[in-house]
Amino acid sequence: MTSKRAKSSSPRRAPVAPPESPSLGEADLEPRWVVPLGLAWLVVFCLFFYSFELPNNREDWSRIEIWMRLPQLLPLRQVFEAPWRN
């Protein structure tokens, strides 16, 4: 008994080339106006946010004064010496 291997009769496929990637100059990842628009929005939002007074404010501190006095209000040694038991 002799066994012969049957040849597959499926046609060979041509090799597929990988898709060409566009260069960075051709396809920008984002339009050039997005970053300046985002920075302008951030500046306008901060001006708007810091223009209002704090709601429960008896001592009439503004938000900017709190940022300026933050090192006095929260010294770092209190943070590192706090008992972190719970």
PDB file of C-alpha atoms in Angstrom, residues 15-78:
ATOM      1  CA  PRO A  15       1.062  38.725  -0.104  1.00  0.00           C
ATOM      2  CA  VAL A  16      -0.764  41.680   1.396  1.00  0.00           C
ATOM      3  CA  ALA A  17       1.289  44.822   1.875  1.00  0.00           C
ATOM      4  CA  PRO A  18       0.844  46.680   5.184  1.00  0.00           C
ATOM      5  CA  PRO A  19      -1.217  49.863   4.944  1.00  0.00           C
ATOM      6  CA  GLU A  20       0.828  52.938   4.294  1.00  0.00           C
ATOM      7  CA  SER A  21       1.013  55.240   7.284  1.00  0.00           C
ATOM      8  CA  PRO A  22       0.603  58.920   6.465  1.00  0.00           C
ATOM      9  CA  SER A  23       3.457  61.167   7.460  1.00  0.00           C
ATOM     10  CA  LEU A  24       2.945  63.603  10.325  1.00  0.00           C
ATOM     11  CA  GLY A  25       2.901  66.539   7.951  1.00  0.00           C
ATOM     12  CA  GLU A  26      -0.048  65.143   6.020  1.00  0.00           C
ATOM     13  CA  ALA A  27      -2.275  64.111   8.914  1.00  0.00           C
ATOM     14  CA  ASP A  28      -1.950  66.334  11.974  1.00  0.00           C
ATOM     15  CA  LEU A  29      -3.111  64.719  15.166  1.00  0.00           C
ATOM     16  CA  GLU A  30      -5.062  67.808  16.173  1.00  0.00           C
ATOM     17  CA  PRO A  31      -5.783  71.166  14.608  1.00  0.00           C
ATOM     18  CA  ARG A  32      -3.414  73.961  15.587  1.00  0.00           C
ATOM     19  CA  TRP A  33      -6.173  76.040  17.196  1.00  0.00           C
ATOM     20  CA  VAL A  34      -7.125  73.425  19.828  1.00  0.00           C
ATOM     21  CA  VAL A  35      -4.262  74.088  22.276  1.00  0.00           C
ATOM     22  CA  PRO A  36      -4.561  77.914  22.295  1.00  0.00           C
ATOM     23  CA  LEU A  37      -8.335  77.608  22.620  1.00  0.00           C
ATOM     24  CA  GLY A  38      -7.931  75.248  25.601  1.00  0.00           C
ATOM     25  CA  LEU A  39      -5.468  77.580  27.311  1.00  0.00           C
ATOM     26  CA  ALA A  40      -7.732  80.590  26.719  1.00  0.00           C
ATOM     27  CA  TRP A  41     -10.679  78.651  28.181  1.00  0.00           C
ATOM     28  CA  LEU A  42      -8.590  77.795  31.255  1.00  0.00           C
ATOM     29  CA  VAL A  43      -7.619  81.448  31.811  1.00  0.00           C
ATOM     30  CA  VAL A  44     -11.223  82.655  31.392  1.00  0.00           C
ATOM     31  CA  PHE A  45     -12.520  79.952  33.736  1.00  0.00           C
ATOM     32  CA  CYS A  46      -9.950  80.845  36.420  1.00  0.00           C
ATOM     33  CA  LEU A  47     -10.814  84.536  36.173  1.00  0.00           C
ATOM     34  CA  PHE A  48     -14.513  83.684  36.456  1.00  0.00           C
ATOM     35  CA  PHE A  49     -13.980  81.229  39.343  1.00  0.00           C
ATOM     36  CA  TYR A  50     -11.793  83.554  41.403  1.00  0.00           C
ATOM     37  CA  SER A  51     -14.083  86.545  40.911  1.00  0.00           C
ATOM     38  CA  PHE A  52     -16.755  85.130  43.255  1.00  0.00           C
ATOM     39  CA  GLU A  53     -16.652  85.240  47.041  1.00  0.00           C
ATOM     40  CA  LEU A  54     -16.701  82.127  49.158  1.00  0.00           C
ATOM     41  CA  PRO A  55     -20.256  81.218  50.295  1.00  0.00           C
ATOM     42  CA  ASN A  56     -19.679  80.540  54.034  1.00  0.00           C
ATOM     43  CA  ASN A  57     -17.100  83.213  54.631  1.00  0.00           C
ATOM     44  CA  ARG A  58     -17.233  85.101  57.931  1.00  0.00           C
ATOM     45  CA  GLU A  59     -13.718  86.526  57.754  1.00  0.00           C
ATOM     46  CA  ASP A  60     -14.090  87.908  54.200  1.00  0.00           C
ATOM     47  CA  TRP A  61     -11.258  85.921  52.717  1.00  0.00           C
ATOM     48  CA  SER A  62     -11.095  85.674  48.973  1.00  0.00           C
ATOM     49  CA  ARG A  63      -9.916  82.595  47.135  1.00  0.00           C
ATOM     50  CA  ILE A  64      -6.713  84.349  46.127  1.00  0.00           C
ATOM     51  CA  GLU A  65      -5.951  85.221  49.761  1.00  0.00           C
ATOM     52  CA  ILE A  66      -6.363  81.575  50.698  1.00  0.00           C
ATOM     53  CA  TRP A  67      -3.819  80.583  48.022  1.00  0.00           C
ATOM     54  CA  MET A  68      -1.433  83.243  49.320  1.00  0.00           C
ATOM     55  CA  ARG A  69      -1.862  82.149  52.971  1.00  0.00           C
ATOM     56  CA  LEU A  70      -1.837  78.422  52.283  1.00  0.00           C
ATOM     57  CA  PRO A  71       1.675  77.833  53.713  1.00  0.00           C
ATOM     58  CA  GLN A  72       0.562  79.511  56.976  1.00  0.00           C
ATOM     59  CA  LEU A  73      -2.766  77.695  57.067  1.00  0.00           C
ATOM     60  CA  LEU A  74      -1.332  74.247  56.403  1.00  0.00           C
ATOM     61  CA  PRO A  75       2.293  73.939  57.494  1.00  0.00           C
ATOM     62  CA  LEU A  76       4.081  70.903  56.123  1.00  0.00           C
ATOM     63  CA  ARG A  77       5.337  69.791  59.502  1.00  0.00           C
ATOM     64  CA  GLN A  78       1.723  69.247  60.632  1.00  0.00           C
TER      65      GLN A  78
END
